[in-house]
Amino acid sequence: MRTLINGNYAVSYAMMQINPDVCASYPITPQTQIIETFSKYVSDGKVTTENILAESEHSAMSACIGASAAGARVFTATASQGLAYMIEVLYIAAGLRLPMIMVVGNRGIGAPLLLHCDYSDSFLARDSGWIQIYCKDVQEVYDTTLMAVKITEKTKIPVMVMMDGFYTTHGEQVIDTLTSAQAKSFVGEKPSWANMLDSRITFGNVALTDSNLEVRERQFKDLRESNKSILGVQKEFNKKFGRKYGLYDAFGVKDADMVFVAMGSTYQVIELACKELRKKRKKVGCLRPRVYRPFPFEKLGRELKGKKIVVMDRAISHGAEFGPMGLEFQNMSSEFYNVVYGIGGREFGLEEARDLISKFLTGKQKKFQFYGLRADLEN
Amino acid sequence: MAKKKIELGARIFAEKSEEYQTGSWRKEIPVVKNKEELNKYLEIALYCPEAAIVFVNKKFSHIDYKFCKGCGICANYLKKAIEMKRV
Amino acid sequence: MAGKCDLQKIWEKGKDCFGPGHRTCSGCFIPTIVRTVLGCVPDGYEPVVSIATGCLEVTSTIWPHTSFGGSCIHNAFENSASTMAGIERAYVARKKRGEIKKKFKFVVFAGDGGTVDIGLQALSGMLERGHDILYVLYDNGCYSNTGVQRSGSTPYLANTTTSPVGLESNGKAQKRKDIMSIVAAHNIPYAAQANPAYLDDFIYKINKAFSYEGPKFLSVFMPCNYGWKFPQSKTYDVAKVATETNFWPLYEIEGGKYKINYKLKKALPVEEYLKASGGQYAHLFKPKPNFKPIAEIQKEINEYFKTLEKKARMC
């Protein structure tokens, strides 16, 4: 059904359609609308979900762990400071191999306090062991939220679904939603997994020097191989509903001389700018990493080999040579550039995309730069 | 070579838990002197941290020396019935 | 003397729920507390346990051994209450959908560190939301597991590794946090202070707690022979004298009404407890100019008990 909806409402709607067992959440800008609308569904009896309104994000994620360990289908949402607060428990959720999904409305972490989009929050959890998928628009968020439930229950790895704070969380777009019957049937009956109510299990025990390495190795291996399951679920989604998703998106990369790598909603303007330049026969391409963890380094390496790549980072890794994405892409090509942009929600629209690409097409650029700094501020 | 299974996240199923014997911790060992006296004080079974003082049908049966750490709480509680002897 | 309750049954069920093989210090009463609570889980119910990082957790669940016969989860230090909140709601959700036929009792075990300090937020949230959970605090007045550091529940002037007695200090300078008052402020159906040395009273309180729906709280005295430095066989004696001196009064708060369970005609002087509880108070017995700690502590104990009596009279 064609619907005008923003990212937050789309997530909440998707969850309403599949009626999970438990939701444990805490409000934080820009995800508050998710839990507000979901709470309204609960109040109106549209779902039978047990809604835990936790007293902090740390407790919200802890309750998610408890719920999943008790065999319940559970979801939550957070951003920014909240994600940073629950980081300890994110590691625990991944280490315990519990299925759950979390939607993140990307918002930078302070100080100084900020409300708008950058990826410093979800990048903080890169090493935690969660599957991370970045979405570029509301349609993708809606679809990925449903797919994430299936992925997490298949792989027993928790899944984080990212959307840009304000751009996608609050920006309304026309999307195609499934019927509740379709959504429920796609996500399927909850499979049974080892849980505390059906079996007698000790979770979260100590694993000392004699066993910790093996547990971690298995976790690492399973996360790396989870892209097979991710592709499988996405293939099934495409077959049923005609929308195709991969581990990344690419436009004009095959014969491109220069490829711009950008994630999230920024990709939309980069792709538009590249399409314009293609019409003028400029050999530019663009690539959007979608599944960021597990990082599809083999496939990306093959795509980008021999090309000049400009990696656009919406986050900073203070003290490192490049931005966080830059560090992961730097060896994929001999000619590599890194641009940090859009920090704290600094506008990066079509004008900026055209400007940046033309700068790279026409002149020699520094290997690493901040784009979009204000000329009128004395820093 | 027989391999030991380690579950996801090192979780432990209760029925697959491996026994860990703590009897080797002892420096002193409790010895029952007066079984009739001991029978009157079933709560001593709860006071033993290792549940090593075994009562069956409300009567003292035996001390499980596999786990007894020799703490002496039992002998201190019921000096008439149990005595600690050096190992 | 054996009490009115079926101790055999409690011991057997307790042993099934929490068996031997844990690495608690020799002479530790934590297993006694855990076994007694789980042993009192009513017939037809299975216990599901959440434990905070601390003495209990690191000694009883080390791969490949678990002392817990039922399901048990350890999440992190501060979130044993919120983890259990998730489990409890999951149970309600799954039961609604017809997935679960069994009945459970949800019990949290945490030390004073994981309750009064770092765990206070999660506990408060859980109590406020009204989950059907029994929260058992085993209070040994310090972070015993990591080496006897001071906590918010460490009593005044106790010697701990982070509030050590020294040339400029006489131990912990602050008074103990009154966790029972904090819990009482959440308007829960039942809270009680108990002592394993008073087994009948303890079991009565556990049974009462299990009979209520909603959040329940038990604050249980836990003498730590390693942390407080007293002989390992004396754990029972130290626990007994704590209540005989009114250092650890036994009372309940049922629906907001206070009731003192154990009233002594004449309590022993607190000096008896301070002497018996070992090295942590040894410095109080060394004469020092302008330092009259025992009288000060006695005054405080008397005042606290008077406040309890006043609260009990008002009900």
Short mmCIF file of N, CA and C in Angstrom, two decimals, chain A residues 34-110:
data_model
loop_
_atom_site.label_atom_id
_atom_site.label_comp_id
_atom_site.label_asym_id
_atom_site.label_seq_id
_atom_site.Cartn_x
_atom_site.Cartn_y
_atom_site.Cartn_z
N ILE A 34 9.30 6.70 17.40
CA ILE A 34 9.14 5.24 17.27
C ILE A 34 8.43 4.71 18.50
N ILE A 35 8.97 5.05 19.66
CA ILE A 35 8.39 4.45 20.87
C ILE A 35 7.09 5.10 21.27
N GLU A 36 6.90 6.38 20.86
CA GLU A 36 5.62 7.02 21.17
C GLU A 36 4.50 6.35 20.39
N THR A 37 4.73 6.20 19.07
CA THR A 37 3.67 5.61 18.25
C THR A 37 3.46 4.15 18.63
N PHE A 38 4.54 3.45 18.96
CA PHE A 38 4.37 2.06 19.36
C PHE A 38 3.60 1.96 20.66
N SER A 39 3.87 2.88 21.58
CA SER A 39 3.10 2.87 22.85
C SER A 39 1.63 3.13 22.60
N LYS A 40 1.34 3.95 21.58
CA LYS A 40 -0.06 4.20 21.24
C LYS A 40 -0.71 2.93 20.68
N TYR A 41 0.03 2.19 19.88
CA TYR A 41 -0.49 0.91 19.38
C TYR A 41 -0.80 -0.02 20.56
N VAL A 42 0.09 -0.01 21.55
CA VAL A 42 -0.12 -0.85 22.74
C VAL A 42 -1.37 -0.39 23.47
N SER A 43 -1.48 0.93 23.68
CA SER A 43 -2.64 1.47 24.42
C SER A 43 -3.95 1.19 23.71
N ASP A 44 -3.91 1.15 22.38
CA ASP A 44 -5.15 0.92 21.63
C ASP A 44 -5.40 -0.56 21.39
N GLY A 45 -4.52 -1.39 21.92
CA GLY A 45 -4.72 -2.83 21.77
C GLY A 45 -4.45 -3.35 20.37
N LYS A 46 -3.72 -2.52 19.54
CA LYS A 46 -3.42 -2.99 18.19
C LYS A 46 -2.31 -4.04 18.22
N VAL A 47 -1.54 -4.08 19.29
CA VAL A 47 -0.54 -5.12 19.49
C VAL A 47 -0.70 -5.66 20.91
N THR A 48 -0.19 -6.87 21.12
CA THR A 48 -0.24 -7.42 22.48
C THR A 48 1.16 -7.45 23.09
N THR A 49 2.03 -6.60 22.55
CA THR A 49 3.42 -6.54 23.01
C THR A 49 3.49 -6.04 24.44
N GLU A 50 4.36 -6.66 25.23
CA GLU A 50 4.63 -6.15 26.58
C GLU A 50 5.62 -4.99 26.43
N ASN A 51 5.18 -3.82 26.80
CA ASN A 51 5.96 -2.61 26.56
C ASN A 51 6.68 -2.20 27.84
N ILE A 52 7.98 -2.41 27.89
CA ILE A 52 8.75 -2.03 29.07
C ILE A 52 9.31 -0.64 28.83
N LEU A 53 8.88 0.33 29.65
CA LEU A 53 9.39 1.70 29.50
C LEU A 53 10.49 1.85 30.54
N ALA A 54 11.69 1.50 30.11
CA ALA A 54 12.81 1.41 31.03
C ALA A 54 13.24 2.78 31.53
N GLU A 55 14.03 2.77 32.60
CA GLU A 55 14.45 4.04 33.18
C GLU A 55 15.78 4.53 32.60
N SER A 56 16.36 3.78 31.67
CA SER A 56 17.55 4.25 30.97
C SER A 56 17.78 3.32 29.79
N GLU A 57 18.64 3.75 28.85
CA GLU A 57 18.92 2.91 27.69
C GLU A 57 19.65 1.63 28.12
N HIS A 58 20.51 1.78 29.11
CA HIS A 58 21.25 0.62 29.61
C HIS A 58 20.27 -0.43 30.11
N SER A 59 19.27 0.01 30.89
CA SER A 59 18.26 -0.92 31.39
C SER A 59 17.37 -1.43 30.26
N ALA A 60 17.11 -0.59 29.27
CA ALA A 60 16.28 -1.03 28.14
C ALA A 60 16.96 -2.18 27.43
N MET A 61 18.23 -2.03 27.11
CA MET A 61 18.95 -3.11 26.43
C MET A 61 19.09 -4.32 27.36
N SER A 62 19.29 -4.09 28.66
CA SER A 62 19.37 -5.21 29.60
C SER A 62 18.07 -5.99 29.60
N ALA A 63 16.96 -5.27 29.57
CA ALA A 63 15.66 -5.95 29.53
C ALA A 63 15.49 -6.71 28.23
N CYS A 64 16.01 -6.16 27.13
CA CYS A 64 15.96 -6.87 25.84
C CYS A 64 16.72 -8.18 25.94
N ILE A 65 17.86 -8.13 26.59
CA ILE A 65 18.66 -9.35 26.76
C ILE A 65 17.87 -10.36 27.58
N GLY A 66 17.29 -9.91 28.68
CA GLY A 66 16.50 -10.80 29.51
C GLY A 66 15.36 -11.40 28.72
N ALA A 67 14.66 -10.56 27.97
CA ALA A 67 13.51 -11.03 27.20
C ALA A 67 13.92 -12.04 26.15
N SER A 68 14.98 -11.74 25.42
CA SER A 68 15.44 -12.67 24.38
C SER A 68 15.94 -13.96 25.00
N ALA A 69 16.61 -13.86 26.13
CA ALA A 69 17.09 -15.06 26.82
C ALA A 69 15.93 -15.91 27.33
N ALA A 70 14.76 -15.27 27.47
CA ALA A 70 13.57 -16.01 27.90
C ALA A 70 12.75 -16.43 26.69
N GLY A 71 13.29 -16.28 25.48
CA GLY A 71 12.64 -16.77 24.29
C GLY A 71 11.64 -15.83 23.66
N ALA A 72 11.74 -14.55 23.94
CA ALA A 72 10.77 -13.61 23.38
C ALA A 72 11.36 -12.86 22.19
N ARG A 73 10.49 -12.52 21.25
CA ARG A 73 10.88 -11.67 20.13
C ARG A 73 10.85 -10.25 20.64
N VAL A 74 11.98 -9.54 20.54
CA VAL A 74 12.08 -8.24 21.20
C VAL A 74 12.75 -7.22 20.29
N PHE A 75 12.36 -5.95 20.43
CA PHE A 75 13.05 -4.90 19.69
C PHE A 75 13.20 -3.68 20.56
N THR A 76 14.11 -2.80 20.16
CA THR A 76 14.28 -1.53 20.83
C THR A 76 14.81 -0.52 19.83
N ALA A 77 14.95 0.73 20.27
CA ALA A 77 15.48 1.77 19.39
C ALA A 77 16.23 2.76 20.25
N THR A 78 17.27 3.34 19.69
CA THR A 78 18.01 4.35 20.42
C THR A 78 18.80 5.22 19.46
N ALA A 79 19.67 6.06 20.01
CA ALA A 79 20.54 6.91 19.21
C ALA A 79 21.62 7.47 20.11
N SER A 80 22.65 8.02 19.49
CA SER A 80 23.59 8.92 20.17
C SER A 80 24.00 8.51 21.59
N GLN A 81 23.75 9.41 22.54
CA GLN A 81 24.13 9.19 23.93
C GLN A 81 23.56 7.88 24.48
N GLY A 82 22.37 7.55 24.06
CA GLY A 82 21.75 6.32 24.53
C GLY A 82 22.51 5.10 24.09
N LEU A 83 22.94 5.09 22.83
CA LEU A 83 23.72 3.98 22.33
C LEU A 83 25.05 3.90 23.07
N ALA A 84 25.65 5.07 23.30
CA ALA A 84 26.91 5.09 24.03
C ALA A 84 26.72 4.56 25.44
N TYR A 85 25.60 4.89 26.06
CA TYR A 85 25.31 4.44 27.42
C TYR A 85 25.16 2.92 27.49
N MET A 86 24.55 2.34 26.46
CA MET A 86 24.29 0.91 26.51
C MET A 86 25.38 0.08 25.88
N ILE A 87 26.51 0.68 25.56
CA ILE A 87 27.54 -0.04 24.82
C ILE A 87 28.00 -1.30 25.56
N GLU A 88 28.08 -1.23 26.88
CA GLU A 88 28.51 -2.39 27.65
C GLU A 88 27.57 -3.57 27.39
N VAL A 89 26.28 -3.28 27.40
CA VAL A 89 25.30 -4.34 27.25
C VAL A 89 25.20 -4.82 25.80
N LEU A 90 25.55 -3.95 24.85
CA LEU A 90 25.55 -4.39 23.44
C LEU A 90 26.55 -5.52 23.24
N TYR A 91 27.72 -5.38 23.86
CA TYR A 91 28.73 -6.44 23.77
C TYR A 91 28.19 -7.72 24.38
N ILE A 92 27.47 -7.57 25.49
CA ILE A 92 26.94 -8.74 26.18
C ILE A 92 25.88 -9.43 25.31
N ALA A 93 25.02 -8.64 24.70
CA ALA A 93 23.97 -9.23 23.85
C ALA A 93 24.58 -10.03 22.72
N ALA A 94 25.61 -9.47 22.09
CA ALA A 94 26.26 -10.17 20.98
C ALA A 94 27.02 -11.39 21.49
N GLY A 95 27.67 -11.25 22.63
CA GLY A 95 28.44 -12.36 23.19
C GLY A 95 27.56 -13.53 23.60
N LEU A 96 26.35 -13.21 24.09
CA LEU A 96 25.44 -14.27 24.51
C LEU A 96 24.71 -14.89 23.33
N ARG A 97 24.85 -14.30 22.13
CA ARG A 97 24.24 -14.81 20.91
C ARG A 97 22.72 -14.84 21.04
N LEU A 98 22.16 -13.68 21.37
CA LEU A 98 20.71 -13.58 21.54
C LEU A 98 20.09 -12.82 20.38
N PRO A 99 19.00 -13.35 19.81
CA PRO A 99 18.35 -12.63 18.71
C PRO A 99 17.59 -11.42 19.22
N MET A 100 17.84 -10.27 18.59
CA MET A 100 17.06 -9.07 18.88
C MET A 100 17.39 -8.04 17.82
N ILE A 101 16.49 -7.05 17.65
CA ILE A 101 16.84 -5.99 16.71
C ILE A 101 16.77 -4.64 17.39
N MET A 102 17.61 -3.74 16.92
CA MET A 102 17.63 -2.39 17.46
C MET A 102 17.69 -1.43 16.28
N VAL A 103 16.81 -0.43 16.28
CA VAL A 103 16.85 0.57 15.23
C VAL A 103 17.56 1.79 15.80
N VAL A 104 18.51 2.31 15.04
CA VAL A 104 19.28 3.47 15.49
C VAL A 104 19.00 4.65 14.58
N GLY A 105 18.53 5.76 15.16
CA GLY A 105 18.37 6.99 14.38
C GLY A 105 19.66 7.76 14.53
N ASN A 106 20.59 7.57 13.60
CA ASN A 106 21.94 8.11 13.78
C ASN A 106 21.96 9.57 14.20
N ARG A 107 22.61 9.80 15.30
CA ARG A 107 22.80 11.15 15.82
C ARG A 107 24.15 11.15 16.49
N GLY A 108 24.89 12.22 16.28
CA GLY A 108 26.26 12.25 16.81
C GLY A 108 26.30 12.25 18.33
N ILE A 109 27.41 11.82 18.85
CA ILE A 109 27.60 11.81 20.30
C ILE A 109 28.29 13.10 20.71
N GLY A 110 27.79 13.76 21.78
CA GLY A 110 28.41 14.98 22.28
C GLY A 110 29.68 14.69 23.04
#
